[in-house]
Amino acid sequence: MTTGSRQDRDGAAHPQRFVISFAGFNRPWAVWIAHRLEEHGHRVALQRWDPQSSPGIGQALDDLARSGSRVLLVLSERYFSAGTHTEEEWNTALRAVTDRHPDRFAAVCLTDAPLPSAVAVLEKTDLWGLDAYEAEYRVLRRLELPTDRIGTETGRRGPRFPNDPPEIWGRVPRRNPRFTGRNDVIGTLREALTGAPPGASTVTLLGLSGVGKTQVATEYAYRFASEYDVVWWVPAEDRPTLRERLADLAPALGLPRGAGSYGEQIRAVLEALRRGNPYGRWLLVFDGCDNPDDLIDLLPSGAGDVIITSRNREWAARHTSLVEVPLYARPESITFIRRRALRLTAAEADQLAEALEDYPLALDQTAGWLADSPLPVGDYLVLLQHRMDSREAVAVSEDYPLPFPTALAILLNNVRENFPDALALLRLFVFFAPGPVPLRLLREFPADDVPEQLAGLINDQIRWNAALNKLVQFSVVRLEYSDLAVEEGGGGLETVQLHRMVHGIVRENLSQEEAEPLARAVRQVLAAADPGRPSDSRLWPRYAELIPHLSTSGVLTSSNPRIQNFLLHCLRYLILAGEYRTCLRLSEETDLIWRALLGEDHPKVRELSYQYGGALRNLGLFRRAETLTRARAAQLTEERGDRDLETLRATSSYGGVLLCIARFEPAREIFEHCLATYRELLGEDDSTTLAAQNNLAATYRLLGRYQDAYDLDLDTLRRRERVLRTHHISTLSSGIACAMGLRLMGRYHEAQTRQEQGVKINTQVLGLEHPQTLRAEHNLGMCLRRSGDIPGAGLRLRTVWERATRVFGVDYPWTLMVASDYATYLREYGDIGEARRISEDVVRGYQSQLGLAHPYSIGTVGNLGLVLRAQGERAEALSLAEQALVGMRGALGDRHPWTLGCALNATGHRNITGRLDDALDLSRDTLRTAEQVLGPDHPMVLSAQIALAADLRSVREHEEAAKHEDAGIKGLTRTLGAQHVHTISAKQQTRPYWDFEPQP
């Protein structure tokens, strides 16, 4: 039997390089193994395993291999649960990385629990339950290193073997097996302790009650236990207990306890720690010391470390370093919840974390309750809201026996009893929404609106700052500072961060008499901050700051006209900024309240209906929008006539909905009447007149009157540039409309040039995720495709589709439009399978949203037919093509460009299924009508020429076919260029097709 390694037989091992990858929970083992390898002359780097910071576990493992060193994985259950990946994901990643990097990976194992099956490829060796000699032997054997110098020491003091506890281990709380994340906090804590000057290694862990300060200190003690000889835990909520527990350390250190007083024993303990005799490496944890005066004279000095946990920021002034313990990051919350409640999915864990705003104690107690209950998370959150203080609605533990609301209430009682100004300020804060409260607004408090009980506080800057500092000091609130420049509303101005749990408890404990003047004051503060111009995109950050506080402060229920006007401005901003769902939610709530409060016919209820209808229309809720806008337009027309300005506005709103439901001719009549009347009443350059002109241009475009639409859009653009400004949102919208018109008329290069500039300006003014920016990018993608830049078009269209899906959702009308165009691109230049899947989703979406007879439903059915034809399903493709042609004729008539496009496609389907005469007849008719409607040089007309030539060749009419083919190629060369993809395809006698493009 061979007992030595390969190096034993071949000679001494050359120094090697290793990377040790470990879960933070198992750091003591990683540090010990690294020390032992270094004692054998090897170089070692430690790498904490954190797949959440990498694209995935496969990439993270690859990154380890790229170091060029051999990789030793320290495996445990914690290693595999660090990112909550599935066992199959682990198996796939381990097999792949060991295939790519054979002999690079090895593993040691610290558990006998089941691990992913692919761990077998690592040939792990087990270390659990061993002494130091056997553990070192197994590590060396697994790494094929010599084993003849086990236990050798070079004189450099290393960490203790992980299974050997410190010499003194004093009442440290049990280690939490579900401890999650906090690696950044523990890393910062470690750096603060090791980087401190000698004798000053004291760090305070600071944070809200229940945020996990004690848990972090406990985990640190276990994780770094091997580097201390003494670890001593001192409960420090009050001075008598603190002194008693510190005195108990005397006999543990071998000091005579005798009959001396606590003071003498404590002095002896402090002196022994200072001198490092008998132990120089020590860690003392003072847990829960909120009063620095209780502890400051008892803090030890010397070569050891001190950790204090506290809610009191005053420790910053007591010669300690502060390390904030924040709320969980969302990935930490999800991982923790799923460890606590194994039955919950990631989505359910995210739902719970969102509701409790990642508050660790609340997550622990609620997830513990859910672990033993089949109740869905949504139902549980409703239960919890009504039974917040009940022990029956949470699962408490011996470590923290108080329900989380009670724990917070104790903290708030301290504020209530000892700091009345801080309490008054806190009560004011809770009439803003949970989360960030802009202090700038309160510092601009209208003098006439200050509640009597706050007058002294608001008007006295010293008292104000003192009260705020007390709230910050006890971690009730947190201050955050703006990175914006002063002119952008920043310049160091703070927001107060108030957790939802604290917010709820304070709010619930206020009587109606106490609450109403505070709520009224906050409403006045918000209204005073109204910028007053919701159409000015430069002011949108100010509106975004105000929106979250509308409901909490009672703005929606206010009877004050000033507050109501402020609310209407906010709703208008939401529409313009593309925040349609928020606008709809607020509009629905406000509509019910105002109808009861003001009556159906009140001007403000009518004004509200415009924003309400806009939100419904933009979200695709067209039937509801039609009902709302039609009723309002009919009522005003009857009461005031069709030339009244208010009637014209209501009628225009109704016309916008008619466009969405494809009633184009009635919409045209409305917009032509509105434009003519506005010109007469307000003049041609009034912004309202220009909005009406914009609406009519959009109608002409949907009717296929592309030149008429472009002429109006161009005139609107020039006037808006003069009347408004070049960067006004409406001006930018007109720029997109002009570029779209150029594209639809076949003037692709002009369209592309205009739209490239438009994308830059829209992005700069409105932001990357604004609907209008996405619309500009989408149109640019279509321009690139029509101009022949196929790779650029594909990248642009996919990017816009992915962003629209992420921002608005798959069924949002605009997302369906982009998806349709991207699918037609994929059919021709990409993955035909993905094209089919997206096309089918689009058809389902439009049919569900708009009905079977809407042109968008019909046109996308035709697009799907082209996909089926490309996949060889000719009969099914023909059926869909004929269905689209009949449907479009019924919806829009024979002469609409969309009908002609469907006809062009149908000719191709008929041809390849053997219906040659039918194809030829339809091709002749399509070309003749297209020339009349679009003119001889439009790309669709030229495509119809090429298609007719193909049908003529099929029936052996070669002479006539050549004539049409020659005319088509010359026209394409003249209008698009000889190297354009359409021109080349025509020369290669590739039959053209037409893509239906839904329009915004």
mmCIF file of C-alpha atoms in Angstrom, residues 519-812:
data_model
loop_
_atom_site.group_PDB
_atom_site.id
_atom_site.type_symbol
_atom_site.label_atom_id
_atom_site.label_comp_id
_atom_site.label_asym_id
_atom_site.label_seq_id
_atom_site.Cartn_x
_atom_site.Cartn_y
_atom_site.Cartn_z
ATOM 1 C CA ALA A 519 -51.905 65.838 7.135
ATOM 2 C CA ARG A 520 -53.302 69.243 6.124
ATOM 3 C CA ALA A 521 -49.890 70.814 6.647
ATOM 4 C CA VAL A 522 -48.144 68.217 4.485
ATOM 5 C CA ARG A 523 -50.708 68.716 1.717
ATOM 6 C CA GLN A 524 -49.955 72.431 1.744
ATOM 7 C CA VAL A 525 -46.231 71.716 1.625
ATOM 8 C CA LEU A 526 -46.689 69.477 -1.409
ATOM 9 C CA ALA A 527 -48.924 71.970 -3.204
ATOM 10 C CA ALA A 528 -46.449 74.761 -2.529
ATOM 11 C CA ALA A 529 -43.764 72.647 -4.224
ATOM 12 C CA ASP A 530 -45.832 72.186 -7.408
ATOM 13 C CA PRO A 531 -43.624 73.446 -10.278
ATOM 14 C CA GLY A 532 -46.806 74.364 -12.154
ATOM 15 C CA ARG A 533 -45.699 73.210 -15.642
ATOM 16 C CA PRO A 534 -46.124 69.459 -16.029
ATOM 17 C CA SER A 535 -45.353 69.639 -19.761
ATOM 18 C CA ASP A 536 -41.827 70.928 -19.057
ATOM 19 C CA SER A 537 -39.622 67.835 -18.940
ATOM 20 C CA ARG A 538 -36.954 69.797 -17.063
ATOM 21 C CA LEU A 539 -39.334 69.906 -14.077
ATOM 22 C CA TRP A 540 -40.225 66.220 -14.089
ATOM 23 C CA PRO A 541 -37.727 65.274 -11.347
ATOM 24 C CA ARG A 542 -39.565 67.686 -9.055
ATOM 25 C CA TYR A 543 -42.915 66.062 -9.842
ATOM 26 C CA ALA A 544 -41.443 62.578 -9.415
ATOM 27 C CA GLU A 545 -40.384 63.633 -5.923
ATOM 28 C CA LEU A 546 -43.964 64.628 -5.022
ATOM 29 C CA ILE A 547 -45.999 61.769 -6.517
ATOM 30 C CA PRO A 548 -45.330 59.118 -3.830
ATOM 31 C CA HIS A 549 -46.802 61.331 -1.109
ATOM 32 C CA LEU A 550 -50.201 62.084 -2.677
ATOM 33 C CA SER A 551 -52.203 59.259 -1.128
ATOM 34 C CA THR A 552 -50.465 59.216 2.254
ATOM 35 C CA SER A 553 -51.041 62.922 2.853
ATOM 36 C CA GLY A 554 -54.698 62.809 1.811
ATOM 37 C CA VAL A 555 -54.307 64.869 -1.380
ATOM 38 C CA LEU A 556 -56.836 62.669 -3.192
ATOM 39 C CA THR A 557 -59.576 63.354 -0.633
ATOM 40 C CA SER A 558 -58.913 67.062 -0.115
ATOM 41 C CA SER A 559 -61.710 69.557 -0.799
ATOM 42 C CA ASN A 560 -59.222 72.438 -1.092
ATOM 43 C CA PRO A 561 -59.245 73.760 -4.713
ATOM 44 C CA ARG A 562 -55.538 74.524 -4.555
ATOM 45 C CA ILE A 563 -54.749 70.944 -3.578
ATOM 46 C CA GLN A 564 -57.067 69.628 -6.297
ATOM 47 C CA ASN A 565 -55.292 71.685 -8.961
ATOM 48 C CA PHE A 566 -51.977 70.351 -7.706
ATOM 49 C CA LEU A 567 -53.273 66.798 -8.080
ATOM 50 C CA LEU A 568 -54.406 67.463 -11.656
ATOM 51 C CA HIS A 569 -50.928 68.767 -12.487
ATOM 52 C CA CYS A 570 -49.423 65.586 -11.055
ATOM 53 C CA LEU A 571 -51.713 63.392 -13.151
ATOM 54 C CA ARG A 572 -50.821 65.355 -16.267
ATOM 55 C CA TYR A 573 -47.146 64.876 -15.507
ATOM 56 C CA LEU A 574 -47.662 61.119 -15.138
ATOM 57 C CA ILE A 575 -49.278 60.905 -18.573
ATOM 58 C CA LEU A 576 -46.511 62.923 -20.227
ATOM 59 C CA ALA A 577 -43.763 61.024 -18.417
ATOM 60 C CA GLY A 578 -45.190 57.671 -19.506
ATOM 61 C CA GLU A 579 -46.160 56.574 -15.978
ATOM 62 C CA TYR A 580 -49.535 55.332 -17.172
ATOM 63 C CA ARG A 581 -50.219 52.693 -14.526
ATOM 64 C CA THR A 582 -49.608 55.085 -11.660
ATOM 65 C CA CYS A 583 -51.802 57.675 -13.370
ATOM 66 C CA LEU A 584 -54.590 55.132 -13.851
ATOM 67 C CA ARG A 585 -54.497 54.016 -10.224
ATOM 68 C CA LEU A 586 -54.627 57.579 -8.895
ATOM 69 C CA SER A 587 -57.266 58.611 -11.449
ATOM 70 C CA GLU A 588 -59.546 55.724 -10.536
ATOM 71 C CA GLU A 589 -59.333 56.529 -6.837
ATOM 72 C CA THR A 590 -59.762 60.262 -7.372
ATOM 73 C CA ASP A 591 -62.680 59.849 -9.775
ATOM 74 C CA LEU A 592 -64.736 57.982 -7.177
ATOM 75 C CA ILE A 593 -63.901 60.524 -4.491
ATOM 76 C CA TRP A 594 -64.489 63.649 -6.573
ATOM 77 C CA ARG A 595 -67.755 62.457 -8.093
ATOM 78 C CA ALA A 596 -69.111 61.963 -4.578
ATOM 79 C CA LEU A 597 -67.538 65.175 -3.272
ATOM 80 C CA LEU A 598 -68.034 67.575 -6.200
ATOM 81 C CA GLY A 599 -70.684 66.034 -8.408
ATOM 82 C CA GLU A 600 -70.588 64.492 -11.895
ATOM 83 C CA ASP A 601 -70.528 67.791 -13.790
ATOM 84 C CA HIS A 602 -67.938 69.697 -11.795
ATOM 85 C CA PRO A 603 -65.161 71.233 -13.947
ATOM 86 C CA LYS A 604 -62.470 69.433 -11.975
ATOM 87 C CA VAL A 605 -64.184 66.072 -12.469
ATOM 88 C CA ARG A 606 -64.261 66.864 -16.171
ATOM 89 C CA GLU A 607 -60.580 67.830 -16.151
ATOM 90 C CA LEU A 608 -59.778 64.614 -14.334
ATOM 91 C CA SER A 609 -61.545 62.610 -17.044
ATOM 92 C CA TYR A 610 -58.974 63.721 -19.645
ATOM 93 C CA GLN A 611 -56.060 62.303 -17.671
ATOM 94 C CA TYR A 612 -58.114 59.238 -16.728
ATOM 95 C CA GLY A 613 -59.008 58.616 -20.360
ATOM 96 C CA GLY A 614 -55.397 59.138 -21.449
ATOM 97 C CA ALA A 615 -54.171 56.516 -18.992
ATOM 98 C CA LEU A 616 -56.819 54.028 -20.142
ATOM 99 C CA ARG A 617 -55.983 54.621 -23.807
ATOM 100 C CA ASN A 618 -52.241 54.298 -23.367
ATOM 101 C CA LEU A 619 -52.619 51.068 -21.405
ATOM 102 C CA GLY A 620 -54.791 49.485 -24.090
ATOM 103 C CA LEU A 621 -58.029 49.640 -22.088
ATOM 104 C CA PHE A 622 -59.814 51.001 -25.110
ATOM 105 C CA ARG A 623 -63.408 50.029 -24.364
ATOM 106 C CA ARG A 624 -63.318 51.752 -20.998
ATOM 107 C CA ALA A 625 -61.650 54.759 -22.576
ATOM 108 C CA GLU A 626 -64.287 54.903 -25.303
ATOM 109 C CA THR A 627 -67.152 54.787 -22.797
ATOM 110 C CA LEU A 628 -65.618 57.530 -20.669
ATOM 111 C CA THR A 629 -64.657 59.914 -23.490
ATOM 112 C CA ARG A 630 -67.784 59.409 -25.629
ATOM 113 C CA ALA A 631 -70.071 60.248 -22.724
ATOM 114 C CA ARG A 632 -68.125 63.391 -21.866
ATOM 115 C CA ALA A 633 -68.012 64.580 -25.507
ATOM 116 C CA ALA A 634 -71.737 63.956 -26.051
ATOM 117 C CA GLN A 635 -72.676 65.774 -22.858
ATOM 118 C CA LEU A 636 -70.649 68.881 -23.670
ATOM 119 C CA THR A 637 -71.757 68.964 -27.299
ATOM 120 C CA GLU A 638 -75.381 68.945 -26.185
ATOM 121 C CA GLU A 639 -74.833 71.557 -23.483
ATOM 122 C CA ARG A 640 -72.423 73.960 -25.226
ATOM 123 C CA GLY A 641 -72.408 73.178 -28.923
ATOM 124 C CA ASP A 642 -69.597 71.892 -31.110
ATOM 125 C CA ARG A 643 -67.606 75.140 -31.259
ATOM 126 C CA ASP A 644 -67.038 75.515 -27.524
ATOM 127 C CA LEU A 645 -63.403 75.089 -26.491
ATOM 128 C CA GLU A 646 -64.246 72.592 -23.753
ATOM 129 C CA THR A 647 -66.396 70.614 -26.183
ATOM 130 C CA LEU A 648 -63.563 70.556 -28.709
ATOM 131 C CA ARG A 649 -61.176 69.233 -26.076
ATOM 132 C CA ALA A 650 -63.558 66.456 -25.030
ATOM 133 C CA THR A 651 -64.291 65.584 -28.644
ATOM 134 C CA SER A 652 -60.573 65.406 -29.438
ATOM 135 C CA SER A 653 -60.080 63.044 -26.525
ATOM 136 C CA TYR A 654 -62.844 60.845 -27.914
ATOM 137 C CA GLY A 655 -61.262 61.014 -31.381
ATOM 138 C CA GLY A 656 -57.999 59.703 -29.986
ATOM 139 C CA VAL A 657 -59.784 56.621 -28.686
ATOM 140 C CA LEU A 658 -61.534 56.135 -32.054
ATOM 141 C CA LEU A 659 -58.110 55.913 -33.701
ATOM 142 C CA CYS A 660 -57.136 53.174 -31.271
ATOM 143 C CA ILE A 661 -60.200 51.079 -32.093
ATOM 144 C CA ALA A 662 -59.708 51.612 -35.855
ATOM 145 C CA ARG A 663 -62.667 53.879 -36.479
ATOM 146 C CA PHE A 664 -60.469 56.049 -38.659
ATOM 147 C CA GLU A 665 -63.090 57.891 -40.719
ATOM 148 C CA PRO A 666 -65.162 59.131 -37.748
ATOM 149 C CA ALA A 667 -61.891 60.203 -36.121
ATOM 150 C CA ARG A 668 -60.894 62.070 -39.284
ATOM 151 C CA GLU A 669 -64.177 63.975 -39.282
ATOM 152 C CA ILE A 670 -63.704 64.924 -35.636
ATOM 153 C CA PHE A 671 -60.122 66.109 -36.062
ATOM 154 C CA GLU A 672 -60.783 68.040 -39.245
ATOM 155 C CA HIS A 673 -63.627 69.872 -37.486
ATOM 156 C CA CYS A 674 -61.500 70.503 -34.374
ATOM 157 C CA LEU A 675 -58.547 71.809 -36.367
ATOM 158 C CA ALA A 676 -60.656 74.167 -38.462
ATOM 159 C CA THR A 677 -62.449 75.502 -35.376
ATOM 160 C CA TYR A 678 -59.284 75.924 -33.328
ATOM 161 C CA ARG A 679 -57.627 77.817 -36.178
ATOM 162 C CA GLU A 680 -60.601 80.142 -36.289
ATOM 163 C CA LEU A 681 -60.886 80.620 -32.520
ATOM 164 C CA LEU A 682 -57.260 80.489 -31.364
ATOM 165 C CA GLY A 683 -55.108 81.019 -34.441
ATOM 166 C CA GLU A 684 -52.777 78.741 -36.353
ATOM 167 C CA ASP A 685 -49.844 78.954 -33.936
ATOM 168 C CA ASP A 686 -51.651 78.258 -30.682
ATOM 169 C CA SER A 687 -50.337 75.104 -28.964
ATOM 170 C CA THR A 688 -53.866 73.668 -28.800
ATOM 171 C CA THR A 689 -54.301 74.196 -32.544
ATOM 172 C CA LEU A 690 -50.990 72.491 -33.183
ATOM 173 C CA ALA A 691 -52.044 69.527 -31.035
ATOM 174 C CA ALA A 692 -55.195 69.217 -33.180
ATOM 175 C CA GLN A 693 -53.089 69.384 -36.326
ATOM 176 C CA ASN A 694 -50.854 66.647 -34.947
ATOM 177 C CA ASN A 695 -53.931 64.471 -34.308
ATOM 178 C CA LEU A 696 -55.208 64.949 -37.827
ATOM 179 C CA ALA A 697 -51.802 64.042 -39.279
ATOM 180 C CA ALA A 698 -51.805 60.810 -37.267
ATOM 181 C CA THR A 699 -55.270 60.052 -38.645
ATOM 182 C CA TYR A 700 -54.167 60.622 -42.232
ATOM 183 C CA ARG A 701 -51.213 58.334 -41.638
ATOM 184 C CA LEU A 702 -53.476 55.546 -40.381
ATOM 185 C CA LEU A 703 -55.717 56.071 -43.408
ATOM 186 C CA GLY A 704 -52.729 55.563 -45.688
ATOM 187 C CA ARG A 705 -52.596 59.202 -46.775
ATOM 188 C CA TYR A 706 -48.882 59.394 -46.136
ATOM 189 C CA GLN A 707 -48.086 62.557 -48.101
ATOM 190 C CA ASP A 708 -50.954 64.487 -46.497
ATOM 191 C CA ALA A 709 -49.847 63.301 -43.080
ATOM 192 C CA TYR A 710 -46.228 64.279 -43.695
ATOM 193 C CA ASP A 711 -47.152 67.741 -44.928
ATOM 194 C CA LEU A 712 -49.158 68.396 -41.773
ATOM 195 C CA ASP A 713 -46.485 66.913 -39.487
ATOM 196 C CA LEU A 714 -43.763 69.020 -41.063
ATOM 197 C CA ASP A 715 -45.824 72.190 -40.673
ATOM 198 C CA THR A 716 -46.589 71.255 -37.050
ATOM 199 C CA LEU A 717 -42.922 70.636 -36.337
ATOM 200 C CA ARG A 718 -41.835 74.010 -37.697
ATOM 201 C CA ARG A 719 -44.512 75.876 -35.789
ATOM 202 C CA ARG A 720 -43.795 74.017 -32.545
ATOM 203 C CA GLU A 721 -40.094 74.786 -32.862
ATOM 204 C CA ARG A 722 -41.042 78.434 -33.076
ATOM 205 C CA VAL A 723 -43.918 78.574 -30.542
ATOM 206 C CA LEU A 724 -42.753 76.082 -27.913
ATOM 207 C CA ARG A 725 -39.056 75.170 -28.062
ATOM 208 C CA THR A 726 -36.941 72.679 -29.938
ATOM 209 C CA HIS A 727 -36.616 70.366 -26.937
ATOM 210 C CA HIS A 728 -40.254 70.494 -25.834
ATOM 211 C CA ILE A 729 -41.762 67.013 -25.651
ATOM 212 C CA SER A 730 -44.421 67.890 -28.241
ATOM 213 C CA THR A 731 -41.804 69.245 -30.654
ATOM 214 C CA LEU A 732 -39.762 66.082 -30.286
ATOM 215 C CA SER A 733 -42.890 64.016 -30.956
ATOM 216 C CA SER A 734 -43.467 65.924 -34.201
ATOM 217 C CA GLY A 735 -39.888 65.134 -35.219
ATOM 218 C CA ILE A 736 -40.572 61.405 -34.821
ATOM 219 C CA ALA A 737 -43.805 61.747 -36.807
ATOM 220 C CA CYS A 738 -41.940 63.425 -39.682
ATOM 221 C CA ALA A 739 -39.302 60.683 -39.745
ATOM 222 C CA MET A 740 -42.024 58.045 -39.727
ATOM 223 C CA GLY A 741 -43.810 59.803 -42.595
ATOM 224 C CA LEU A 742 -40.648 59.853 -44.663
ATOM 225 C CA ARG A 743 -40.158 56.151 -44.044
ATOM 226 C CA LEU A 744 -43.732 55.259 -44.964
ATOM 227 C CA MET A 745 -43.354 57.227 -48.203
ATOM 228 C CA GLY A 746 -40.239 55.209 -49.042
ATOM 229 C CA ARG A 747 -37.755 58.042 -48.405
ATOM 230 C CA TYR A 748 -35.654 55.796 -46.204
ATOM 231 C CA HIS A 749 -32.331 57.625 -46.059
ATOM 232 C CA GLU A 750 -33.973 60.962 -45.252
ATOM 233 C CA ALA A 751 -36.010 59.241 -42.562
ATOM 234 C CA GLN A 752 -32.930 57.599 -41.060
ATOM 235 C CA THR A 753 -30.951 60.834 -40.950
ATOM 236 C CA ARG A 754 -33.764 62.700 -39.217
ATOM 237 C CA GLN A 755 -34.462 59.884 -36.767
ATOM 238 C CA GLU A 756 -30.846 59.355 -35.727
ATOM 239 C CA GLN A 757 -30.736 62.930 -34.471
ATOM 240 C CA GLY A 758 -34.174 62.521 -32.905
ATOM 241 C CA VAL A 759 -33.063 59.513 -30.859
ATOM 242 C CA LYS A 760 -30.160 61.473 -29.399
ATOM 243 C CA ILE A 761 -32.318 64.432 -28.387
ATOM 244 C CA ASN A 762 -35.196 62.342 -26.987
ATOM 245 C CA THR A 763 -32.761 60.316 -24.917
ATOM 246 C CA GLN A 764 -31.079 63.458 -23.632
ATOM 247 C CA VAL A 765 -34.322 65.253 -22.741
ATOM 248 C CA LEU A 766 -36.679 62.454 -21.702
ATOM 249 C CA GLY A 767 -34.434 59.596 -20.629
ATOM 250 C CA LEU A 768 -33.707 56.164 -22.005
ATOM 251 C CA GLU A 769 -36.880 54.444 -20.749
ATOM 252 C CA HIS A 770 -39.456 57.089 -21.673
ATOM 253 C CA PRO A 771 -42.100 55.778 -24.124
ATOM 254 C CA GLN A 772 -41.311 58.524 -26.615
ATOM 255 C CA THR A 773 -37.590 57.696 -26.560
ATOM 256 C CA LEU A 774 -38.419 54.061 -27.176
ATOM 257 C CA ARG A 775 -40.732 55.112 -29.996
ATOM 258 C CA ALA A 776 -37.909 57.100 -31.585
ATOM 259 C CA GLU A 777 -35.492 54.172 -31.246
ATOM 260 C CA HIS A 778 -38.053 51.794 -32.709
ATOM 261 C CA ASN A 779 -38.614 54.030 -35.714
ATOM 262 C CA LEU A 780 -34.848 54.280 -36.175
ATOM 263 C CA GLY A 781 -34.643 50.491 -36.174
ATOM 264 C CA MET A 782 -37.277 50.361 -38.903
ATOM 265 C CA CYS A 783 -35.445 53.070 -40.881
ATOM 266 C CA LEU A 784 -32.208 51.086 -40.632
ATOM 267 C CA ARG A 785 -33.930 47.958 -41.890
ATOM 268 C CA ARG A 786 -35.527 49.742 -44.834
ATOM 269 C CA SER A 787 -32.235 51.477 -45.640
ATOM 270 C CA GLY A 788 -30.484 48.109 -45.785
ATOM 271 C CA ASP A 789 -28.503 48.196 -42.501
ATOM 272 C CA ILE A 790 -29.702 44.758 -41.452
ATOM 273 C CA PRO A 791 -27.356 44.099 -38.470
ATOM 274 C CA GLY A 792 -27.975 47.602 -37.077
ATOM 275 C CA ALA A 793 -31.719 47.185 -37.451
ATOM 276 C CA GLY A 794 -31.733 43.823 -35.688
ATOM 277 C CA LEU A 795 -29.733 45.080 -32.733
ATOM 278 C CA ARG A 796 -31.872 48.209 -32.376
ATOM 279 C CA LEU A 797 -35.197 46.374 -32.657
ATOM 280 C CA ARG A 798 -34.259 43.667 -30.193
ATOM 281 C CA THR A 799 -32.962 46.191 -27.668
ATOM 282 C CA VAL A 800 -36.141 48.261 -27.872
ATOM 283 C CA TRP A 801 -38.344 45.160 -27.638
ATOM 284 C CA GLU A 802 -36.518 43.906 -24.532
ATOM 285 C CA ARG A 803 -36.660 47.315 -22.837
ATOM 286 C CA ALA A 804 -40.343 47.808 -23.678
ATOM 287 C CA THR A 805 -41.134 44.365 -22.286
ATOM 288 C CA ARG A 806 -39.203 45.075 -19.114
ATOM 289 C CA VAL A 807 -40.588 48.573 -18.543
ATOM 290 C CA PHE A 808 -44.217 48.165 -19.683
ATOM 291 C CA GLY A 809 -44.951 44.429 -19.878
ATOM 292 C CA VAL A 810 -45.655 42.056 -22.755
ATOM 293 C CA ASP A 811 -49.293 43.087 -23.314
ATOM 294 C CA TYR A 812 -48.733 46.821 -23.355
#
